[in-house]
C-alpha positions as a LaTeX table, in Angstrom:
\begin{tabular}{lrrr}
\hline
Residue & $x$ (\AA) & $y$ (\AA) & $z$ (\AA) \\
\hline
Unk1 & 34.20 & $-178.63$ & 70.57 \\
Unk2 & 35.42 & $-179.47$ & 67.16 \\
Unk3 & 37.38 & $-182.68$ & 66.48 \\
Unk4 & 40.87 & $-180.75$ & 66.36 \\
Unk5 & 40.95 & $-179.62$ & 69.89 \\
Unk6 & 39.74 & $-182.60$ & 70.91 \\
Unk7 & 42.90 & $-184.47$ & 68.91 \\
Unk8 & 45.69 & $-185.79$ & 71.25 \\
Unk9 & 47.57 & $-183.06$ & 69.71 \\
Unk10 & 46.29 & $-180.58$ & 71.47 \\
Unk11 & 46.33 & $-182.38$ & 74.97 \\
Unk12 & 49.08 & $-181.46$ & 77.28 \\
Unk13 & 52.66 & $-182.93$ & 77.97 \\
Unk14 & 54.32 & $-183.51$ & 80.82 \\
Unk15 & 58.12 & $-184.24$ & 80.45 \\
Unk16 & 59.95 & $-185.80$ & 83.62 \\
Unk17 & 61.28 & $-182.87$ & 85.06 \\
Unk18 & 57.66 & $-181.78$ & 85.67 \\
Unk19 & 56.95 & $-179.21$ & 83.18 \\
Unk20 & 53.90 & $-179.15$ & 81.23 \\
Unk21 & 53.40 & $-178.50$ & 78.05 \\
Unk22 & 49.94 & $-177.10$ & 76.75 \\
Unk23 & 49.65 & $-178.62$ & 73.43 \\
Unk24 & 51.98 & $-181.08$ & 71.49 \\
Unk25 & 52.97 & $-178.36$ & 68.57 \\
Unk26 & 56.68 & $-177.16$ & 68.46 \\
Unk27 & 58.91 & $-174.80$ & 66.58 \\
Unk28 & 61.79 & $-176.42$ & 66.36 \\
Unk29 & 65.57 & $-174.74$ & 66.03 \\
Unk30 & 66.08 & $-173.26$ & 63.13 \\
Unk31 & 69.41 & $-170.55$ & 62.44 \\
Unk32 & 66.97 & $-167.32$ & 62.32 \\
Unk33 & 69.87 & $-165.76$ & 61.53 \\
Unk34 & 69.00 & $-162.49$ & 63.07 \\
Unk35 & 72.00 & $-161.92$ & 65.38 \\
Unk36 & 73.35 & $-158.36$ & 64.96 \\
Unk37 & 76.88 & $-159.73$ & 63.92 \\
Unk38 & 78.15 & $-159.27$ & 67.46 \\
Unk39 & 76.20 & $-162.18$ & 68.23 \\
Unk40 & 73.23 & $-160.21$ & 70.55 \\
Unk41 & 69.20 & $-160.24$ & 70.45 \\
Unk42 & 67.75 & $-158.47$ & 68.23 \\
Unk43 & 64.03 & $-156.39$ & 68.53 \\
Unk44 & 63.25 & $-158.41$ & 64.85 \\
Unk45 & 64.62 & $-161.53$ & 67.16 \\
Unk46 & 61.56 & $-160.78$ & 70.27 \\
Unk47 & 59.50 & $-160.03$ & 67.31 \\
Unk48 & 59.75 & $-163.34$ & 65.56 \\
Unk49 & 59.53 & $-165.40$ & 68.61 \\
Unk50 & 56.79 & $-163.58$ & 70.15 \\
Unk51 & 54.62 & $-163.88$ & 66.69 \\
Unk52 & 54.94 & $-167.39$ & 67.21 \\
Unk53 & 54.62 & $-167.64$ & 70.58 \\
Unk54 & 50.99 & $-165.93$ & 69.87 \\
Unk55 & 50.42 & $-168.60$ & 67.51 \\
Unk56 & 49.07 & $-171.25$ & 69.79 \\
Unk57 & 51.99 & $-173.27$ & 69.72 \\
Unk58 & 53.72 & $-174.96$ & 73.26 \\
Unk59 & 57.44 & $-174.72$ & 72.43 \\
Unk60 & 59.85 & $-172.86$ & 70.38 \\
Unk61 & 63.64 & $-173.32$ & 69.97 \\
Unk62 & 65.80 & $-170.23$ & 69.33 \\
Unk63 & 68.58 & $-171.67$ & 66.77 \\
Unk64 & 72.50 & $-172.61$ & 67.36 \\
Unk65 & 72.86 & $-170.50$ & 70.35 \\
Unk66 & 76.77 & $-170.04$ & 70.82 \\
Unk67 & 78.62 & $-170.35$ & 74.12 \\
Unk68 & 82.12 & $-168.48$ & 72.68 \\
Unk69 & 82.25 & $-166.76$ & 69.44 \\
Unk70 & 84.85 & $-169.28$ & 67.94 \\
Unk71 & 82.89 & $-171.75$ & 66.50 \\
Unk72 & 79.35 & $-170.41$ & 64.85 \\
Unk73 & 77.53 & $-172.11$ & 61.83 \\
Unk74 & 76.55 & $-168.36$ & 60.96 \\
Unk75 & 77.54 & $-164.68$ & 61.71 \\
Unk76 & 73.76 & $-164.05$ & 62.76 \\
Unk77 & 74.18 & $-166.64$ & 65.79 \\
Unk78 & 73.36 & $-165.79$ & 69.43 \\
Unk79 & 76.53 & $-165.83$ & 71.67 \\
Unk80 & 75.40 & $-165.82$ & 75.12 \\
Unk81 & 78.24 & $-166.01$ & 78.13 \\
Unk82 & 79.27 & $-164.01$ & 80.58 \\
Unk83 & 80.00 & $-160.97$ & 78.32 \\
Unk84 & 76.10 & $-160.88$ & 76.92 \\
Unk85 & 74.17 & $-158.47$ & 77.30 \\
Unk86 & 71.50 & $-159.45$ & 80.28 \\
Unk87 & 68.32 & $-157.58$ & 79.44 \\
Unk88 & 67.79 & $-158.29$ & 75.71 \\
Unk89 & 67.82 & $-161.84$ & 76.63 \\
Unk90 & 65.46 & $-161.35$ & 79.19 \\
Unk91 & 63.38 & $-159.88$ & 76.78 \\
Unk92 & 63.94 & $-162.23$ & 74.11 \\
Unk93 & 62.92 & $-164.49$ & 77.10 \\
Unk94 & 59.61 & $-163.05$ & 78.05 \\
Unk95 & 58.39 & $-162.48$ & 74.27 \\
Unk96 & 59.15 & $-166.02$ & 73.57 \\
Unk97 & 56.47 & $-167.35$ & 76.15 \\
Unk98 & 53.94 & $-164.92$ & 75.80 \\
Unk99 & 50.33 & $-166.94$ & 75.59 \\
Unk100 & 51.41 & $-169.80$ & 78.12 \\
Unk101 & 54.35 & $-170.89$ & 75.76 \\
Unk102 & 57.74 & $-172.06$ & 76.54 \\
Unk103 & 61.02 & $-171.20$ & 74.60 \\
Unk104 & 64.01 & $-173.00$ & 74.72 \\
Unk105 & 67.60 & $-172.13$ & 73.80 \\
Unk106 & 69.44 & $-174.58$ & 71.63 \\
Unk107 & 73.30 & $-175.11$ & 72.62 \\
Unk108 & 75.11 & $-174.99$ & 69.65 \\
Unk109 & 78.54 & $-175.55$ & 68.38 \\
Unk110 & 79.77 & $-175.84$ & 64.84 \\
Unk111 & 83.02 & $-177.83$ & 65.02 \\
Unk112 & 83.72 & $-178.66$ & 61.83 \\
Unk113 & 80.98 & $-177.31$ & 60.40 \\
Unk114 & 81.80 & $-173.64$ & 61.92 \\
Unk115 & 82.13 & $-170.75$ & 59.51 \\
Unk116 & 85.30 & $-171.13$ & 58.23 \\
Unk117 & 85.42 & $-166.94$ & 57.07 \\
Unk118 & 84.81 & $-165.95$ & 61.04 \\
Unk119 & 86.33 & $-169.12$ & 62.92 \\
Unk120 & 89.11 & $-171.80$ & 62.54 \\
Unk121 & 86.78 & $-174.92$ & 62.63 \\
Unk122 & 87.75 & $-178.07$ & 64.57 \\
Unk123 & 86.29 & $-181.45$ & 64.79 \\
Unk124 & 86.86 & $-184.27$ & 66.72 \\
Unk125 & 89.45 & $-185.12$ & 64.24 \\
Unk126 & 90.93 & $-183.10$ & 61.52 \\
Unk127 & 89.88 & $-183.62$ & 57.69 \\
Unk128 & 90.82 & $-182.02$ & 54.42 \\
Unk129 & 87.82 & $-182.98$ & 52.18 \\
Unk130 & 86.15 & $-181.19$ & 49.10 \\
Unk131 & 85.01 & $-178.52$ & 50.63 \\
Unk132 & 85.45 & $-179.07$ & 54.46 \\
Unk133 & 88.96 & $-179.02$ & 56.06 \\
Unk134 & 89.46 & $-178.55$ & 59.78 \\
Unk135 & 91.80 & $-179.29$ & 62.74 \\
Unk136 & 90.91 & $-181.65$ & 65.42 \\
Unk137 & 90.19 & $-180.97$ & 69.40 \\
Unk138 & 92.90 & $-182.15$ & 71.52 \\
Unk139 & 91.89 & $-184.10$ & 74.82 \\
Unk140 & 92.02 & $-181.12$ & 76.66 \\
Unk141 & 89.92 & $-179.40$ & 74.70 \\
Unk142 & 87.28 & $-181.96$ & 74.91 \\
Unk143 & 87.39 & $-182.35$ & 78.88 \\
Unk144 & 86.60 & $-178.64$ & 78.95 \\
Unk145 & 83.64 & $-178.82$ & 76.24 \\
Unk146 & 81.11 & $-180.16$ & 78.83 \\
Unk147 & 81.43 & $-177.42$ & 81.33 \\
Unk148 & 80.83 & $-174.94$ & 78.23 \\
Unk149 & 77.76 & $-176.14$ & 77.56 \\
Unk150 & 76.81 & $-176.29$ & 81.16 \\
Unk151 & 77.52 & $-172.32$ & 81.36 \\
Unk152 & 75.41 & $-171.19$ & 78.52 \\
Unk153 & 72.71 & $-173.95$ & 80.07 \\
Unk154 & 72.71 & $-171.56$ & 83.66 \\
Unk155 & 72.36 & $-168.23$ & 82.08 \\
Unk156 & 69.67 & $-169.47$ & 79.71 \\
Unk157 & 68.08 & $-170.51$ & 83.16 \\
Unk158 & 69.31 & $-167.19$ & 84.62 \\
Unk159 & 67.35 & $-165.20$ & 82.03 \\
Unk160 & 64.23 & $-166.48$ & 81.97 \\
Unk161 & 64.20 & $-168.63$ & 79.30 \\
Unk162 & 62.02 & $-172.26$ & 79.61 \\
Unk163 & 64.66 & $-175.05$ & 79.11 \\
Unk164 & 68.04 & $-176.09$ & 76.68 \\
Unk165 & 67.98 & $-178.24$ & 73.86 \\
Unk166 & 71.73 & $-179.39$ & 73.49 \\
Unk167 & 72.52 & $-179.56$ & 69.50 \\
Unk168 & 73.78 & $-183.27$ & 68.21 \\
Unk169 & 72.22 & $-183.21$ & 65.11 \\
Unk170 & 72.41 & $-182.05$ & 60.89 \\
Unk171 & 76.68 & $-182.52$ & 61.53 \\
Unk172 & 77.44 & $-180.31$ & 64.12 \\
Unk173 & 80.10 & $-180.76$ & 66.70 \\
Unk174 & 78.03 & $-183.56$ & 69.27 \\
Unk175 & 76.61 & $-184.77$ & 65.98 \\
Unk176 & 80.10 & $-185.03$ & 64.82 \\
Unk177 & 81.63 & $-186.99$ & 67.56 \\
Unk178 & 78.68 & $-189.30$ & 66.92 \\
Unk179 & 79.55 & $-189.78$ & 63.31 \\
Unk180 & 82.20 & $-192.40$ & 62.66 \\
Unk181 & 82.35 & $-189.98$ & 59.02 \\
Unk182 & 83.67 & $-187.05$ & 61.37 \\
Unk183 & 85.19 & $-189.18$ & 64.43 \\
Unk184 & 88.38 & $-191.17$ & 63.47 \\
Unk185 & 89.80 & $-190.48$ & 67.04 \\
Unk186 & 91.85 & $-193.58$ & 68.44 \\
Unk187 & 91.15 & $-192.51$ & 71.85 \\
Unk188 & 88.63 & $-193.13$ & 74.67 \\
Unk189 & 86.17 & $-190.30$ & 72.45 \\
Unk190 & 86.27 & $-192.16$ & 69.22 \\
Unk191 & 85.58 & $-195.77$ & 67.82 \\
Unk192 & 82.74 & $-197.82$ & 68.69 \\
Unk193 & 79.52 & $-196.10$ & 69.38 \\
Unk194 & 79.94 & $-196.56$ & 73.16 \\
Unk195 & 83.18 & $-194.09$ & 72.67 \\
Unk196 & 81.42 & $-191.69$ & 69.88 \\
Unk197 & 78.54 & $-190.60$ & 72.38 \\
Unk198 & 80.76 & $-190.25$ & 75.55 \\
Unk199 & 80.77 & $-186.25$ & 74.87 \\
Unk200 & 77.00 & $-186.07$ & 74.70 \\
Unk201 & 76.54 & $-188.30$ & 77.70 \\
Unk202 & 79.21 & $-185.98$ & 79.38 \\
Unk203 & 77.76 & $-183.08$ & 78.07 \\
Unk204 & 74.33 & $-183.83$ & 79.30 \\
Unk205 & 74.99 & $-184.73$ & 82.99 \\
Unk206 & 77.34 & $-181.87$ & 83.40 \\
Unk207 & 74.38 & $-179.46$ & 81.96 \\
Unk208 & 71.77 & $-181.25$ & 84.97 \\
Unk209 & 74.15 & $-180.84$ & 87.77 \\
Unk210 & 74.82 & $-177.11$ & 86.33 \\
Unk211 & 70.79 & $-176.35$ & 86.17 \\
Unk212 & 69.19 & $-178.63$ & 88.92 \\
Unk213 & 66.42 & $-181.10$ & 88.57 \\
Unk214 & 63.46 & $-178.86$ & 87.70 \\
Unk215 & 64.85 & $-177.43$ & 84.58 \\
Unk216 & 64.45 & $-178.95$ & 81.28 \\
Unk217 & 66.67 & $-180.31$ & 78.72 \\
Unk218 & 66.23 & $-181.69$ & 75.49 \\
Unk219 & 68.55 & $-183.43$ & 73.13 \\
Unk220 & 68.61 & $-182.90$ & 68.94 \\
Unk221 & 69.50 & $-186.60$ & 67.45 \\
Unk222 & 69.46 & $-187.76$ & 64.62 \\
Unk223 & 68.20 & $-190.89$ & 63.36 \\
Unk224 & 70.85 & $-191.38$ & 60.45 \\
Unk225 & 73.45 & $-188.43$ & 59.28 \\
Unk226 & 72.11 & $-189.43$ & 55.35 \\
Unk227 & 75.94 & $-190.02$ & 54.09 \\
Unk228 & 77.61 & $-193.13$ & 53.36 \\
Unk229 & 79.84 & $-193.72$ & 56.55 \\
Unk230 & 77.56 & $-191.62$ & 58.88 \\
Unk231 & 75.63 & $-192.44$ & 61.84 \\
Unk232 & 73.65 & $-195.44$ & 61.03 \\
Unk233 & 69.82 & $-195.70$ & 62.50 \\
Unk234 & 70.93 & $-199.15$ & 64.77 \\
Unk235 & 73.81 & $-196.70$ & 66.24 \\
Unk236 & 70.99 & $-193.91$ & 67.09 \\
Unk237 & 68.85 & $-196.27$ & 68.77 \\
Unk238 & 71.76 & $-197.01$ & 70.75 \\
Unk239 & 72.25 & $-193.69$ & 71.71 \\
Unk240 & 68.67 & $-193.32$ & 72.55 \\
Unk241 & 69.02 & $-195.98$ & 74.43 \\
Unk242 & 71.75 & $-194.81$ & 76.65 \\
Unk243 & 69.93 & $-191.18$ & 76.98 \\
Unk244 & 66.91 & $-193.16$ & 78.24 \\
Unk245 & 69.88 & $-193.81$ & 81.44 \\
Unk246 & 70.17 & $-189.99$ & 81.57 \\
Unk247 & 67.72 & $-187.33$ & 82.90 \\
Unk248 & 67.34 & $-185.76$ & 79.67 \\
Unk249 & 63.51 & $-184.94$ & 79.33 \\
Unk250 & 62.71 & $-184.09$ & 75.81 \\
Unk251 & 64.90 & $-185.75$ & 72.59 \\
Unk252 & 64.29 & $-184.64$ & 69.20 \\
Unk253 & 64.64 & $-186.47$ & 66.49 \\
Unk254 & 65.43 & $-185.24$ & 62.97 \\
Unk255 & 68.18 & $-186.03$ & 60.52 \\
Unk256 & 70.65 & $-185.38$ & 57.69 \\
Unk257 & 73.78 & $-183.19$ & 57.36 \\
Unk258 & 74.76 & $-180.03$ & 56.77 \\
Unk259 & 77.42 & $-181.87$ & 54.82 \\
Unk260 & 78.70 & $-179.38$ & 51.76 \\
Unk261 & 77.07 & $-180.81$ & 48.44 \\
Unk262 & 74.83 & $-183.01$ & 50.54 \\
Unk263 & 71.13 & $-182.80$ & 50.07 \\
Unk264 & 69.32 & $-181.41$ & 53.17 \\
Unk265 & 66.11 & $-183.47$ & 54.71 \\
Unk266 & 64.34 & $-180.20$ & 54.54 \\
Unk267 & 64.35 & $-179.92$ & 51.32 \\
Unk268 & 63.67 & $-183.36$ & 50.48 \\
Unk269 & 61.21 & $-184.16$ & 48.16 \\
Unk270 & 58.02 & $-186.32$ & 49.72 \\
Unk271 & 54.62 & $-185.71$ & 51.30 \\
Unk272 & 54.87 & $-187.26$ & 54.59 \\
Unk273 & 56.86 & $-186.98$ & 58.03 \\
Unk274 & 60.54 & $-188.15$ & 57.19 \\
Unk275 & 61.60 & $-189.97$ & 60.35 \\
Unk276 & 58.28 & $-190.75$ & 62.09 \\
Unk277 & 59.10 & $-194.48$ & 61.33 \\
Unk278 & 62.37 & $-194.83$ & 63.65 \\
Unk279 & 60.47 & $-193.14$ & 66.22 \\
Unk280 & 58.63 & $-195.52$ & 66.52 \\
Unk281 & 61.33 & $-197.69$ & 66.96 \\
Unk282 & 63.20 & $-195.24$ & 69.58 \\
Unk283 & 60.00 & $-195.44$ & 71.54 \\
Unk284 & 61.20 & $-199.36$ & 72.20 \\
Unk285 & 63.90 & $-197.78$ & 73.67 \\
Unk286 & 62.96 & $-195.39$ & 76.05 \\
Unk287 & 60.56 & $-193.51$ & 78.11 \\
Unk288 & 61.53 & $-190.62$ & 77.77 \\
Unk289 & 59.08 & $-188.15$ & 75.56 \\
Unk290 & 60.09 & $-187.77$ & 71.84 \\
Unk291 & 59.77 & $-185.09$ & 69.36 \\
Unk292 & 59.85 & $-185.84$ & 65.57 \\
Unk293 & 60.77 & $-182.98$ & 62.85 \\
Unk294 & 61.05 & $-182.71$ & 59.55 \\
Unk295 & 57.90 & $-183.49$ & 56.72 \\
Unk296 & 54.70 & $-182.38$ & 58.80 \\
Unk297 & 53.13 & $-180.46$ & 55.96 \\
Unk298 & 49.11 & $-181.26$ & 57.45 \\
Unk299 & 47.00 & $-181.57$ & 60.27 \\
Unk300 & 46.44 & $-184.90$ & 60.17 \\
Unk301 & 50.43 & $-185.82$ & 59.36 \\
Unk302 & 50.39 & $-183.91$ & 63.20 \\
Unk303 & 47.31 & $-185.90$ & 64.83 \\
Unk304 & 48.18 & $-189.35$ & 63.32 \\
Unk305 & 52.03 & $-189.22$ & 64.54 \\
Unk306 & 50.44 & $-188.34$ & 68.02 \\
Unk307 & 47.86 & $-190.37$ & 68.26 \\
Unk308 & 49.89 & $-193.32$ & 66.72 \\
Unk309 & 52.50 & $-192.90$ & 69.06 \\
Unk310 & 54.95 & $-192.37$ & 67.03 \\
Unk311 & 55.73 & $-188.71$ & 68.69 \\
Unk312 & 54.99 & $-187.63$ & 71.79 \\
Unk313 & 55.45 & $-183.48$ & 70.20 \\
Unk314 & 55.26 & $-182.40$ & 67.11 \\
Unk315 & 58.56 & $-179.80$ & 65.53 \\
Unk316 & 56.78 & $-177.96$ & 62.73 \\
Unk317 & 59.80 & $-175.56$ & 60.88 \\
Unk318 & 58.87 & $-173.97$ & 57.65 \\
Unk319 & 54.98 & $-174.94$ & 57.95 \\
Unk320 & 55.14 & $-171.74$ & 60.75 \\
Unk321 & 57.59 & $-170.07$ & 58.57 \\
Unk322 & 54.68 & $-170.33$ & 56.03 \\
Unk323 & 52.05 & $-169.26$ & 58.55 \\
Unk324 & 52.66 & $-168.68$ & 62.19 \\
Unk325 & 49.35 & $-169.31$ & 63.19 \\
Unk326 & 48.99 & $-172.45$ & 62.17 \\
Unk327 & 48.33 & $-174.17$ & 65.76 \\
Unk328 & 45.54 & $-171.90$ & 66.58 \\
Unk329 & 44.16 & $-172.40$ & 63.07 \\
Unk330 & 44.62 & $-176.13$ & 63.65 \\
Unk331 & 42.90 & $-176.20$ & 67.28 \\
Unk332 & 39.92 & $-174.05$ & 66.41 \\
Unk333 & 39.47 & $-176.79$ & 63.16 \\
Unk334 & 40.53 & $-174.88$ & 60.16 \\
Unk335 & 41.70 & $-177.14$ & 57.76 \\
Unk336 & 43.69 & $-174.97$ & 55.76 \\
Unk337 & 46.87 & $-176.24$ & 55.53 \\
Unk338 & 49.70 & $-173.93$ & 54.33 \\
Unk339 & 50.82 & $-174.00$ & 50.76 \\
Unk340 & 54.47 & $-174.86$ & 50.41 \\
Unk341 & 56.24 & $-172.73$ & 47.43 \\
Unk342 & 57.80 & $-174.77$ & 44.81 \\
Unk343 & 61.14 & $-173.77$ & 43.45 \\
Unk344 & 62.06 & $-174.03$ & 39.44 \\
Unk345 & 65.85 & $-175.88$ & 40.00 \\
Unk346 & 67.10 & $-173.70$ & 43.29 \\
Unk347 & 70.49 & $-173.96$ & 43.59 \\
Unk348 & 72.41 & $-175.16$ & 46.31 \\
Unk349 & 71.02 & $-173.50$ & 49.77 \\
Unk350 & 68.75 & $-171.23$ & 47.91 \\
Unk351 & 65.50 & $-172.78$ & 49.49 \\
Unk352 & 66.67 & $-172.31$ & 52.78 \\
Unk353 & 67.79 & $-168.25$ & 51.94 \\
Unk354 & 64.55 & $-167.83$ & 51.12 \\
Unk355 & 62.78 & $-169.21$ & 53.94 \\
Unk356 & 65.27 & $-167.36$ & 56.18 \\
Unk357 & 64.47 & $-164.20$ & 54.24 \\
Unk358 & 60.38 & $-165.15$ & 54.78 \\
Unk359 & 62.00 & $-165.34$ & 58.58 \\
Unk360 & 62.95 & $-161.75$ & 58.17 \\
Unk361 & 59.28 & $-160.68$ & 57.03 \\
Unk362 & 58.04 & $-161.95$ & 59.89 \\
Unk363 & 60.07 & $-160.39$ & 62.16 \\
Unk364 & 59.92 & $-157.09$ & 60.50 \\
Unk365 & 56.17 & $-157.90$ & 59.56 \\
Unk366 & 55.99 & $-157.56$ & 56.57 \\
Unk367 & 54.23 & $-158.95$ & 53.50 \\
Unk368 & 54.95 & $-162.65$ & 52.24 \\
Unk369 & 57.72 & $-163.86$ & 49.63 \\
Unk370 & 56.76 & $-165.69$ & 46.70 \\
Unk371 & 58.77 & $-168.37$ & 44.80 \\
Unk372 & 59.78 & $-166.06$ & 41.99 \\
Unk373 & 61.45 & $-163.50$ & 44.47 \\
Unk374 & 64.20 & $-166.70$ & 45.19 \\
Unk375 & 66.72 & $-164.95$ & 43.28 \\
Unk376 & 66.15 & $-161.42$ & 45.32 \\
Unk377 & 66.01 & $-163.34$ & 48.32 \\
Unk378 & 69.12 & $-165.06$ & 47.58 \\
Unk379 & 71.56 & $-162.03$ & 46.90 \\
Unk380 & 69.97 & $-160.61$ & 50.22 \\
Unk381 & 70.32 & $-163.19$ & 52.19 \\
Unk382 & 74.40 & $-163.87$ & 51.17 \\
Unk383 & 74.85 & $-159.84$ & 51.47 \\
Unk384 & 73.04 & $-159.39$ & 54.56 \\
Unk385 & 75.70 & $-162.69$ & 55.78 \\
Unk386 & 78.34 & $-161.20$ & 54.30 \\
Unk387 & 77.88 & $-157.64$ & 56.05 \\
Unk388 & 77.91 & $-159.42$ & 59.53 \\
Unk389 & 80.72 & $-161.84$ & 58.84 \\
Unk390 & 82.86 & $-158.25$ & 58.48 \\
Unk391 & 81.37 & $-156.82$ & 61.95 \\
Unk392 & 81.48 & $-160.51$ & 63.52 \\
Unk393 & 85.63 & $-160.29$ & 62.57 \\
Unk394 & 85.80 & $-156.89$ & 63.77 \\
Unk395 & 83.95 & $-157.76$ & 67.15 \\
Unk396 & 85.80 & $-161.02$ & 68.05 \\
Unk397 & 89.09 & $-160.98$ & 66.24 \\
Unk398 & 88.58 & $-164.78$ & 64.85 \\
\hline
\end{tabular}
């Protein structure tokens, strides 16, 4: 046995609810934004996840999973609720764990952030910034946001798939009300942190009682929202904090914000793991397992933040993007590593059309990209997004 599969990396995890994972390597959520435009699975969709499923990896996320078609980040966003179509979940579902995996629908909700050609976005308080202007939730509204979540939570269940991770991270709606940026609510929802994470607390015992004990769900944090007047990393600790009182079983940490004109962490510039540092801090905090993503590039960045216990799993994004064998090749002690594409000035979003276009290869396997096609992959990424915006309007009337 070579000195990979013998790594703590590839040991198993149990989280508290009592499921097992088989190795410490996850895909974590990213918008695959391969929705139809009417917001259903796709056969590219059970494609995709059952490539990386076949991988060697434990876990995979499917991306910003709707629960109503009002408020999506993109028009190639799942919608699941009680007018989805069963089966094509359920096979979404079974492709997704082929080879003793497990994947995981992410709960999202855009707020703010939503699409603002295909939704009227709302936050937990209304703004008219450069480039972001939205109304706010009323009280109501809030109260009812909880059992929404818990819905989409009991089909996901329903249909096979392995667990929830409920979205408060990169400036969606939770992530939002956790902001003090986004939050300026006077109310028992807004103000000191102890206010700004009621929702998520809310949210997440609302999704347990929905599910039952034996199911998991994980949280998306982040560590700091990256903006001047964002979440600050002594506020996230306090949240983890209070989710260590919770029977949340898996919380991911990540950062940044999908903040127009603000820098995203994955396309940072740097070598290394980006928040494997306050992880190590949130471990003070709780007991509950963590996950770190963003930066793993190598092998070793994935064995050292395991073995230093700074992560309990591993979220890999565009490294399985790049190769979606990578945890096999990693057990089996290949030390390839994959060879991240560098861009000549990209403009604004352009790395991440391309890696959703390399997405789209995948899925439709087919051959690789290569930096120079990031114009190409630009125009059809933004015209494939702009064809399903039209059927998303015609399907849903927002």
């Amino acid at each position: 046995m070579n000195a990979s599969s013998k790594s703590g990396l590839f040991q198993p995890l149990r989280l508290p609810c009592g499921v097992i994972f088989k190795n410490r390597i996850a895909k974590s959520a990213m918008s695959d934004s391969l929705g139809d435009g009417h917001g259903s699975v796709t056969d590219d969709q059970i494609r995709l996840y059952r490539r990386w499923a076949q991988g060697g990896l434990a876990l995979s996320v499917v991306g910003e999973v709707q629960a109503t078609p009002h408020f999506p980040e993109k028009p190639g966003n799942l919608v699941l609720n009680d007018h989805s179509a069963p089966q094509a979940f359920k096979s979404l579902a079974r492709a997704g764990s082929t080879n003793n995996a497990h994947l995981w629908l992410q709960l999202g909700h855009a707020g703010a952030m939503s699409d603002s050609l295909i939704s009227r976005p709302k936050g937990p308080s209304e703004l008219h910034l450069d480039g972001l202007v939205c109304g706010a939730f009323s009280l109501e509204e809030i109260r009812r946001l909880p059992e929404e979540f818990a819905r989409t939570a009991v089909l996901a269940k329903q249909f096979g798939f392995g667990g929830v991770e409920i979205h408060a991270a990169h400036g969606f709606l939770l992530s939002q009300f956790l902001s003090p940026l986004f939050n300026k609510r006077m109310d028992a929802y807004g103000g000191g942190v102890k206010n700004r994470m009621r929702l998520l607390l809310e949210v997440v015992d609302c999704v347990r009682q929905a599910v039952g004990p034996n199911f998991p769900i994980g949280i998306k944090l982040n560590s700091t929202d990256q903006l001047k007047g964002g979440l600050r990393q002594d506020e996230a600790l306090a949240i983890v904090a209070a989710l260590d009182d919770t029977s949340t079983d898996l919380i991911d940490i990540s950062g940044g914000t999908y903040f127009p004109g603000a820098p995203s962490s994955s396309d940072r510039a740097g070598s290394g793991p980006y928040f494997a540092e306050f992880a190590k801090r949130a471990k003070t905090k709780t007991d509950i397992p963590l996950m770190v993503t963003g930066g793993f590039k190598t092998a070793q960045q994935a064995m050292t933040a395991i073995e230093d216990g700074q992560a309990d799993l591993v979220g890999l994004a565009r490294a399985l993007i790049l190769d979606p064998e990578l945890p096999k090749k990693w057990q089996t002690g290949n030390s390839d590593n994959p060879e991240f594409p560098l861009f000549d000035n990209p403009p604004e979003g352009g790395v991440t059309a391309w890696y959703t276009m390399q997405i789209t290869r995948i899925a439709q396997q087919g051959g690789d990209l290569s930096p120079e096609d990031l114009p190409d992959a630009i125009e059809a990424y933004e015209a494939r997004d702009q064809k399903r915006r039209e059927t998303w309007n015609r399907a849903f009337g927002t």
